[in-house]
PDB file of C-alpha atoms in Angstrom:
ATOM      1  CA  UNK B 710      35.462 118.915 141.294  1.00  0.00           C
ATOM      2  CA  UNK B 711      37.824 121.656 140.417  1.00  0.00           C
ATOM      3  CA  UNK B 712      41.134 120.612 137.871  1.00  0.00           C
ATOM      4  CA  UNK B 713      44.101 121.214 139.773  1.00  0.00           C
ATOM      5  CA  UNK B 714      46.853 123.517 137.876  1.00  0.00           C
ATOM      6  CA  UNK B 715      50.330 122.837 137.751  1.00  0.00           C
ATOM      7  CA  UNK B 716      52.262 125.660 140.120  1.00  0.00           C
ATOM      8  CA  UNK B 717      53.216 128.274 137.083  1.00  0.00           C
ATOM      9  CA  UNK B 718      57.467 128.060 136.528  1.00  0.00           C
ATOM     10  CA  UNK B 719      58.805 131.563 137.032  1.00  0.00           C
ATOM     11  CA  UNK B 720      60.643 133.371 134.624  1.00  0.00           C
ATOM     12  CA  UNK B 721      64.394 132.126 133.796  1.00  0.00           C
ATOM     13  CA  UNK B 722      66.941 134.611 134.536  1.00  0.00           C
ATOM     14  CA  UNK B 723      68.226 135.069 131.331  1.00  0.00           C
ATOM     15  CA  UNK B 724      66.954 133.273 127.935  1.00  0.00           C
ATOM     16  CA  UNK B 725      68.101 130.166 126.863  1.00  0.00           C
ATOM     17  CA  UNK B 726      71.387 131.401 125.035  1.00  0.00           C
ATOM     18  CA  UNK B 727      73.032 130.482 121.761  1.00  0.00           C
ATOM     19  CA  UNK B 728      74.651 126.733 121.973  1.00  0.00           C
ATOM     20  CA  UNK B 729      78.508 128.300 121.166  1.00  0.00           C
ATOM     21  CA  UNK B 730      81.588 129.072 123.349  1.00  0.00           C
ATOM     22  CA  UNK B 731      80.640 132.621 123.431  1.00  0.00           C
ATOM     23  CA  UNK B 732      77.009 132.892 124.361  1.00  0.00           C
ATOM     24  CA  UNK B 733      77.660 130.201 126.791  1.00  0.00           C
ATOM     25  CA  UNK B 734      80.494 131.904 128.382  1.00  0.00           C
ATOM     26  CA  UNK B 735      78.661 134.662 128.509  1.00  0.00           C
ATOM     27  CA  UNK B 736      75.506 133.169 130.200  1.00  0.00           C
ATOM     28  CA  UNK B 737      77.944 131.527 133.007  1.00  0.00           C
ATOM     29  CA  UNK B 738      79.511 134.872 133.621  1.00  0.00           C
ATOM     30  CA  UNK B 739      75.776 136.114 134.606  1.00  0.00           C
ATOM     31  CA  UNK B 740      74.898 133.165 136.129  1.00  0.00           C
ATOM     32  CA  UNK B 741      77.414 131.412 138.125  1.00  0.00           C
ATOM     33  CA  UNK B 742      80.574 133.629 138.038  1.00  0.00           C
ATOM     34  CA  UNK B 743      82.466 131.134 140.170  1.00  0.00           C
ATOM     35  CA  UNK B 744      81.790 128.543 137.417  1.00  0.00           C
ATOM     36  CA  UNK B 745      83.992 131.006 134.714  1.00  0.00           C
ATOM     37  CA  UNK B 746      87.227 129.822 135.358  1.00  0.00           C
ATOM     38  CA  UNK B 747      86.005 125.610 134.954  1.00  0.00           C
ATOM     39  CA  UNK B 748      84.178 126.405 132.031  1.00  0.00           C
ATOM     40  CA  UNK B 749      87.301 128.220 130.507  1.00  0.00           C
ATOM     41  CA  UNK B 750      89.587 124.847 131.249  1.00  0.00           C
ATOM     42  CA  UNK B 751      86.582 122.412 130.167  1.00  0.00           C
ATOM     43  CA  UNK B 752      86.691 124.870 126.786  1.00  0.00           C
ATOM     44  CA  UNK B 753      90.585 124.756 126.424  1.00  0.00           C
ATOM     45  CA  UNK B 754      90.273 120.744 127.335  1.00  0.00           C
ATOM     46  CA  UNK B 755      87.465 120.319 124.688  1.00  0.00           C
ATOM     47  CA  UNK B 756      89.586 121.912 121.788  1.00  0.00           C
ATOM     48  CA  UNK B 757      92.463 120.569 122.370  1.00  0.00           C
ATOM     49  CA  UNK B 758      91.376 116.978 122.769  1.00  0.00           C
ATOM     50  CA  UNK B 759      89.645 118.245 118.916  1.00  0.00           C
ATOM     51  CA  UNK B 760      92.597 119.252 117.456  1.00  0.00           C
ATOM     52  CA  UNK B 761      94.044 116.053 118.745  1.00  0.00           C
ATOM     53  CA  UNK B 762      91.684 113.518 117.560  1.00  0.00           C
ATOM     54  CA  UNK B 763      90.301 115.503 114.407  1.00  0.00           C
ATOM     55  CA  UNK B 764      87.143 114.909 115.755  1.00  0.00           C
ATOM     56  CA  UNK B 765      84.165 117.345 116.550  1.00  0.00           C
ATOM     57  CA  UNK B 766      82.901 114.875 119.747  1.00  0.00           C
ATOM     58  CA  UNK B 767      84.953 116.735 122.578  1.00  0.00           C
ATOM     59  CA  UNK B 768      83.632 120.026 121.292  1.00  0.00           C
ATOM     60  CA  UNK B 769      79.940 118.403 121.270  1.00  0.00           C
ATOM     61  CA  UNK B 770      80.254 117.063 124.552  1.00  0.00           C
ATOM     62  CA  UNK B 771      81.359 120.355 125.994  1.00  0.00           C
ATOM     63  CA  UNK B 772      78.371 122.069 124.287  1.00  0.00           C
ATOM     64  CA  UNK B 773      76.081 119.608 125.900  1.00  0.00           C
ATOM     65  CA  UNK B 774      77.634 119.747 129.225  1.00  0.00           C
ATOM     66  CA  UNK B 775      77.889 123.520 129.795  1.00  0.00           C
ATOM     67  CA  UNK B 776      74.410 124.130 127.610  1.00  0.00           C
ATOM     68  CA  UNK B 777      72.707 121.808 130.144  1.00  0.00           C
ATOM     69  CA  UNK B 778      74.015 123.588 133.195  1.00  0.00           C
ATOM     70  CA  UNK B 779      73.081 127.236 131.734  1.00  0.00           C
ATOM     71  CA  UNK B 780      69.368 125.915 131.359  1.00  0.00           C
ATOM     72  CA  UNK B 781      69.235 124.545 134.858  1.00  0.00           C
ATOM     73  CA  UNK B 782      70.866 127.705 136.279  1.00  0.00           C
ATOM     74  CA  UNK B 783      68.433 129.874 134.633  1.00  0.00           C
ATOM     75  CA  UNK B 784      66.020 128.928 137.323  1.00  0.00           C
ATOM     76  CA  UNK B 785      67.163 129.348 140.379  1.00  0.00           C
ATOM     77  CA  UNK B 786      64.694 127.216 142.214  1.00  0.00           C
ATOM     78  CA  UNK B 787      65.479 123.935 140.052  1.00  0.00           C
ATOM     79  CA  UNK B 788      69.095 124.709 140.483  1.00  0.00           C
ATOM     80  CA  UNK B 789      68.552 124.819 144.400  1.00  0.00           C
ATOM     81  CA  UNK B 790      66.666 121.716 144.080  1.00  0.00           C
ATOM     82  CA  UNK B 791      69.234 119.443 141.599  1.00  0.00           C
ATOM     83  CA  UNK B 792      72.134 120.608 144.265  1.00  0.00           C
ATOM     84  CA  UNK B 793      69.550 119.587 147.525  1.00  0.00           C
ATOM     85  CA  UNK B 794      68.702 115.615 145.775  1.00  0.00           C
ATOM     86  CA  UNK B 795      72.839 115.809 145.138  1.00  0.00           C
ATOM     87  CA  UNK B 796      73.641 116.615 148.803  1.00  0.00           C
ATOM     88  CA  UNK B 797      71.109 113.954 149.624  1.00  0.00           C
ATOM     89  CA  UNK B 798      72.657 111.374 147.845  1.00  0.00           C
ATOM     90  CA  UNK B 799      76.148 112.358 149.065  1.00  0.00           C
ATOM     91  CA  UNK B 800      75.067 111.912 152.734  1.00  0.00           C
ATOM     92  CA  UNK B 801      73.730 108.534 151.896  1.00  0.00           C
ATOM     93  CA  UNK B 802      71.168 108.790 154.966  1.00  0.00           C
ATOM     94  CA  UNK B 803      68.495 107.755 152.431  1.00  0.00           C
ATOM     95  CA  UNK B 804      67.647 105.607 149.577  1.00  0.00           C
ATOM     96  CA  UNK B 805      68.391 107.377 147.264  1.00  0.00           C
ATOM     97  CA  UNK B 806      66.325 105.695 144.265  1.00  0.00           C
ATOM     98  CA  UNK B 807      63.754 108.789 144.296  1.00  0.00           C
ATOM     99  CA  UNK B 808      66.200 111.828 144.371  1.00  0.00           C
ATOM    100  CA  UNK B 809      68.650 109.799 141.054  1.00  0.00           C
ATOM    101  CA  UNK B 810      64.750 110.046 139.452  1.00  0.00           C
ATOM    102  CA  UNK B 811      64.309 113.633 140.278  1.00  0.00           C
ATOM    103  CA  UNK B 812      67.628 114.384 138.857  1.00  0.00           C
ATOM    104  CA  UNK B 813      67.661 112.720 135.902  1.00  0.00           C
ATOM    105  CA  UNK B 814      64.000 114.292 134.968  1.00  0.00           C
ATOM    106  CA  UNK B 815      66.074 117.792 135.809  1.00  0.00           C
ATOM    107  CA  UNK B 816      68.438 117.213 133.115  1.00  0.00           C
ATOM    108  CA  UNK B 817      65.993 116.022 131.109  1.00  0.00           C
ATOM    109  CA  UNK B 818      63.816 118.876 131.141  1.00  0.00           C
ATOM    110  CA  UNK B 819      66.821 121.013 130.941  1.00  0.00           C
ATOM    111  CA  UNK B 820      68.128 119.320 127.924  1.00  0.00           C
ATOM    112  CA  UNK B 821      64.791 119.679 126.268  1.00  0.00           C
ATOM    113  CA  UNK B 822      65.355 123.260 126.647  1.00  0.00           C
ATOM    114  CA  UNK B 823      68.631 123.509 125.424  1.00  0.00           C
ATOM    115  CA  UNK B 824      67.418 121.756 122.278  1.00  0.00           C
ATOM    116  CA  UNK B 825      69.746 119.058 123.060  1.00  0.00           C
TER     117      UNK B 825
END
């Protein structure tokens, strides 16, 4: 009886960057241009909500958000896949128990990678 092998991952796109503003930015511009201008109003959001409340938390949040969608986009294959379970669920054809699972393990993994 032979061991069977996970499938090897390919290679991200770009390495994991930096968790700041700038290396995120950056890292959307390469990977997602679209994405640019809503991480630019999520940044302006996140500071000002800061400077409002004196409090670090929006700025965290952001970091969090935008560093878990860099290490998702990095591969485009799990990237396809997160947006496939998502239009799934949207169209509500089927339970959609397994696909919420999928996704959740997906941003779980990604986190991990983010070193969130």
């Amino acid at each position: 009886m032979t061991a069977q092998h996970p499938e090897p991952r390919p290679e991200p796109l770009l390495p994991m960057p930096a968790l700041t503003p700038e290396a995120l930015r950056t890292a959307v511009e390469r990977l997602t241009p679209s994405r640019v201008s809503a991480f630019v109003q999520d940044l302006v959001e996140a500071t000002t909500n800061a400077q409002q409340t004196q409090s670090l938390a929006p700025l965290r949040a952001f970091v969090h958000t935008w560093g878990v969608f860099v290490a998702i986009q990095r591969y485009p294959s799990r990237a396809a896949r997160l947006r496939r379970l998502e239009e799934s669920i949207s169209a509500g054809v089927e339970d959609p128990t397994d696909a919420i699972a999928e996704i959740r393990r997906i941003h779980a993994e990604a986190e991990a990678e983010a070193g969130l």
